[in-house]
Short mmCIF file of C-alpha atoms in Angstrom, two decimals:
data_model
loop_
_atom_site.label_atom_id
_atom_site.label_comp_id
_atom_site.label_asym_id
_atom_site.label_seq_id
_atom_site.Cartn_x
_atom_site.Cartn_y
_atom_site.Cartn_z
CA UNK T 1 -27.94 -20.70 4.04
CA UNK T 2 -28.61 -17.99 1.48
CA UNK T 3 -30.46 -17.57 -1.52
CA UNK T 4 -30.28 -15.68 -4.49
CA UNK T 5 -32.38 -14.82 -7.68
CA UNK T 6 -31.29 -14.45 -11.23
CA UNK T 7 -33.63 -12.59 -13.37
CA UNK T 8 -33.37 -12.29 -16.87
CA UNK T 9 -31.47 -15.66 -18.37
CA UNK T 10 -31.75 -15.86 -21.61
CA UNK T 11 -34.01 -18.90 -22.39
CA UNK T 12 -31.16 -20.89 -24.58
CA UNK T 13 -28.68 -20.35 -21.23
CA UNK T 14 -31.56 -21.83 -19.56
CA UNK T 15 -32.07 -24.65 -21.90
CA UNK T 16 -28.27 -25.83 -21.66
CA UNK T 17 -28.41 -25.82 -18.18
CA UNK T 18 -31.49 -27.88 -17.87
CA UNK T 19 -29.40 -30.23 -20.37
CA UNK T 20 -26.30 -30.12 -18.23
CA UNK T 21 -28.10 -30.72 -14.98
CA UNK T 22 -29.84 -33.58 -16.81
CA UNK T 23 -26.47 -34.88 -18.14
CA UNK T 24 -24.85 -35.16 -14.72
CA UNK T 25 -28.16 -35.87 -12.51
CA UNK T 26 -28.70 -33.40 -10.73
CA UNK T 27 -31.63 -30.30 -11.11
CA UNK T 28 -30.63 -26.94 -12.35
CA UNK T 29 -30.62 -25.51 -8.70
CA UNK T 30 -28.12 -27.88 -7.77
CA UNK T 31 -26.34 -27.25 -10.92
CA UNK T 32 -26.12 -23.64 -11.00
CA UNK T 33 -24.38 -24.11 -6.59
CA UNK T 34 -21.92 -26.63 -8.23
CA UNK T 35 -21.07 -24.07 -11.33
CA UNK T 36 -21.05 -21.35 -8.77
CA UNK T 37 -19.23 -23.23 -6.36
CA UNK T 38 -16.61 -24.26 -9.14
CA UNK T 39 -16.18 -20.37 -10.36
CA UNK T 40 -15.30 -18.88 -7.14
CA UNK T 41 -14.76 -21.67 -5.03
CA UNK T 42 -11.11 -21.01 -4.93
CA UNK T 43 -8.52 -23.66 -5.38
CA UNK T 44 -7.15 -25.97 -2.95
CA UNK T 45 -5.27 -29.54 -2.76
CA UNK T 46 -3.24 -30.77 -5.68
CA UNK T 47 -4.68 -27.78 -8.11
CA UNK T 48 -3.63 -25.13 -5.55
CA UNK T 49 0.42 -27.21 -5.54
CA UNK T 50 0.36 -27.69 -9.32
CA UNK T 51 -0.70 -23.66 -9.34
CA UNK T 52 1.87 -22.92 -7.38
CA UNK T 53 4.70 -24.99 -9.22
CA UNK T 54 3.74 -23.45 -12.77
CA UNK T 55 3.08 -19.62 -10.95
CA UNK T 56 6.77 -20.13 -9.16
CA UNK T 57 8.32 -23.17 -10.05
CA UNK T 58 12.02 -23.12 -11.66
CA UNK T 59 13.38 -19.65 -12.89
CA UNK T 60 9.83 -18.17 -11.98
CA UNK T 61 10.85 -17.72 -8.61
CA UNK T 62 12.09 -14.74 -6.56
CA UNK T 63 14.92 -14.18 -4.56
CA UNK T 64 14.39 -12.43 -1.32
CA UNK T 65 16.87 -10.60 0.43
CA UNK T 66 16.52 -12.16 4.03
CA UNK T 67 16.72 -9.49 7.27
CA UNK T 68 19.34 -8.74 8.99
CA UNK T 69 19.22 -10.05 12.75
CA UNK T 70 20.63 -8.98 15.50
CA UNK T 71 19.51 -9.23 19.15
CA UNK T 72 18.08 -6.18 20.88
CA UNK T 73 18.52 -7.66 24.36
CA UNK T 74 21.47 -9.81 26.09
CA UNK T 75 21.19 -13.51 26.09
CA UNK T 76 19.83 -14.20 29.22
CA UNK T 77 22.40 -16.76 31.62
CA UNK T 78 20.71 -19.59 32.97
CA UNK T 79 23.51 -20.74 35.20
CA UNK T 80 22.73 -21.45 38.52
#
């Protein structure tokens, strides 16, 4: 796994996530991977459906113009 280091945080961003870790167990490290994570984790599961419904859902939507299609070979006969 990789590692990074932040240099200059300003000490009251420090202090509120010392508090935060506190608040929700875990140490800062682990804190700042799950805010991290959480930022540009993308989105997947229900979130990424609900997304998509309010993104595209009803009148949101597009309407495509499907291809035409044609064959560019004959059929081939199978008849014994």
């Amino acid at each position: 796994m990789a590692s990074i280091t932040i240099r200059n945080i300003d000490d009251a961003l420090k202090e509120r996530l010392r508090i935060r870790a506190a608040t929700h167990g875990h140490s800062m490290e682990e804190e700042a991977r799950l805010i991290l994570k959480q930022a540009v984790g993308g989105i997947s599961g229900p979130g990424l459906l609900a997304l998509s419904k309010e993104l595209f859902g009803g009148d949101k939507g597009v309407e495509l113009d499907l291809p035409s299609r044609h064959s560019d070979r004959d059929v081939p006969d199978f008849r014994a």
